[in-house]
Short mmCIF file of C-alpha atoms in Angstrom, two decimals:
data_model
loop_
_atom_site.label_atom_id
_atom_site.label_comp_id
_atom_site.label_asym_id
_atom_site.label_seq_id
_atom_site.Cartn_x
_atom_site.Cartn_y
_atom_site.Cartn_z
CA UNK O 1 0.00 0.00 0.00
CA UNK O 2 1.30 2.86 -0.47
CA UNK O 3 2.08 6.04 1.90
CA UNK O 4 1.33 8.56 0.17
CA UNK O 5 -2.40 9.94 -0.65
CA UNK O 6 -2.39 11.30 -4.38
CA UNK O 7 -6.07 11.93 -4.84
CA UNK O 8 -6.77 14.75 -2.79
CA UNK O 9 -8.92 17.44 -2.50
CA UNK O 10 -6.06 20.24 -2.00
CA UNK O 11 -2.40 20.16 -3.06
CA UNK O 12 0.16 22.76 -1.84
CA UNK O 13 1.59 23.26 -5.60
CA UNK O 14 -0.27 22.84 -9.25
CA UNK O 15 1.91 21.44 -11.88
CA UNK O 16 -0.61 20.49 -14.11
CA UNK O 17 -4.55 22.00 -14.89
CA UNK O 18 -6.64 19.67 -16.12
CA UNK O 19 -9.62 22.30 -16.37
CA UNK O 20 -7.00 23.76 -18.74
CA UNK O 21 -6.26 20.97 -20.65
CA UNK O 22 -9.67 20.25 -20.88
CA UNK O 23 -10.32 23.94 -21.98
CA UNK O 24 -8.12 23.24 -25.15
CA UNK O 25 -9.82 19.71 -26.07
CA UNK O 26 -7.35 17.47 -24.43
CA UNK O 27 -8.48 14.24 -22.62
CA UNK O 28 -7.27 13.75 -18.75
CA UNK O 29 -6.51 10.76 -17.04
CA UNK O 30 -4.45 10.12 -13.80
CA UNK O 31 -3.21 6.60 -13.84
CA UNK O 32 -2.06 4.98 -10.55
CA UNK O 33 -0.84 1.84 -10.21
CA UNK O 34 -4.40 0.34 -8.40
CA UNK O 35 -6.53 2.68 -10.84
CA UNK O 36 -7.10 5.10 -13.89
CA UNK O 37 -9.04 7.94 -13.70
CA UNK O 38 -10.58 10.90 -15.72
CA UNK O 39 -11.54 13.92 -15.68
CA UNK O 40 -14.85 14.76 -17.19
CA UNK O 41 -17.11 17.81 -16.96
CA UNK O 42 -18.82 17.23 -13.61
CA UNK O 43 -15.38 15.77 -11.93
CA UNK O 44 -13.02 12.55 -12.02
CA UNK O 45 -14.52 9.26 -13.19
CA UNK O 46 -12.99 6.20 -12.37
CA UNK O 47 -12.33 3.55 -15.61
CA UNK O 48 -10.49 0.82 -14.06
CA UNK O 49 -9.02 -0.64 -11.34
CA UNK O 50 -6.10 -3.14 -11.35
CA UNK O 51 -6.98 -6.72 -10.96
CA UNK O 52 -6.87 -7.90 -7.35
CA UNK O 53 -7.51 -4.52 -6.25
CA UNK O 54 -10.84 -4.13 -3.78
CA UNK O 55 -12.18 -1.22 -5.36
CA UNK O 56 -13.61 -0.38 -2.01
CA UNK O 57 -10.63 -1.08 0.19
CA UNK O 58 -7.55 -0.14 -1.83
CA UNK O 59 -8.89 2.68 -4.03
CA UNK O 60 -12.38 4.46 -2.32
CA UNK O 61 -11.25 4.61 1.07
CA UNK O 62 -7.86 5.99 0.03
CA UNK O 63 -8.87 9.13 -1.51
CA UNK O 64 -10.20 12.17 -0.20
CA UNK O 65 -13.41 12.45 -2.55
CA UNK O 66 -16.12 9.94 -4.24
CA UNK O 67 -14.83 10.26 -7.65
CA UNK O 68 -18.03 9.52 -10.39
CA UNK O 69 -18.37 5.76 -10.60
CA UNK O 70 -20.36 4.36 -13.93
CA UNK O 71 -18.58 1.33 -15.66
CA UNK O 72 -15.53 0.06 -13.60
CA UNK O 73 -13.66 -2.08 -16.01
CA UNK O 74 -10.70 -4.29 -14.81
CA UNK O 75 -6.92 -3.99 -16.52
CA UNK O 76 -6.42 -7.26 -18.29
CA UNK O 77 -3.93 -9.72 -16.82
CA UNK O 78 -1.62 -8.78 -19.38
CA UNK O 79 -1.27 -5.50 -19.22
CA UNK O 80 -0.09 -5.76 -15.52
CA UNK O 81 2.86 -8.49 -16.88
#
C-alpha cells in the first residue's frame, strides 16, 4: 500500500490543470498503479481498477473524494505483466 495519498482534494503546488487541458480539447486521465481515472465535466470518473484490487478497500477509502463511478472495467492480466 502505499504512503502517500495522491487523490486529494487540496495540493500545496499545481503542476498540471486539467480544467486547462480540458479547456483546449485534451483528454485527462491520472493513472495509478491500483486505478485510472478521468476527468470529465462534472469531476473525475474512475475507468479501471487493477486486478486484485478491492475497489472499495484499496482505491475508495484511500482518496479524499467519491470520484463519479459508472462502468468500472478491470486492466487485463496482461497489461499488468
Amino acid at each position: 500500500p502505499g504512503k502517500i495519498r495522491k487523490l486529494l482534494k487540496k495540493v500545496s503546488h499545481i503542476t498540471f490543470s486539467g480544467a486547462q487541458a480540458r479547456k483546449f480539447g485534451q483528454s485527462v486521465f491520472y493513472v495509478t498503479e491500483r486505478a485510472t481515472f478521468r476527468l470529465v465535466d462534472n469531476g473525475i470518473e474512475i475507468v479501471d481498477v487493477a486486478p486484485g484490487v478491492d475497489i472499495q478497500k484499496d482505491v475508495l477509502d484511500q482518496m479524499d473524494f467519491m470520484p463519479i463511478i459508472n462502468q468500472v472495467g478491470i486492466y487485463p492480466e496482461e497489461v499488468m505483466a
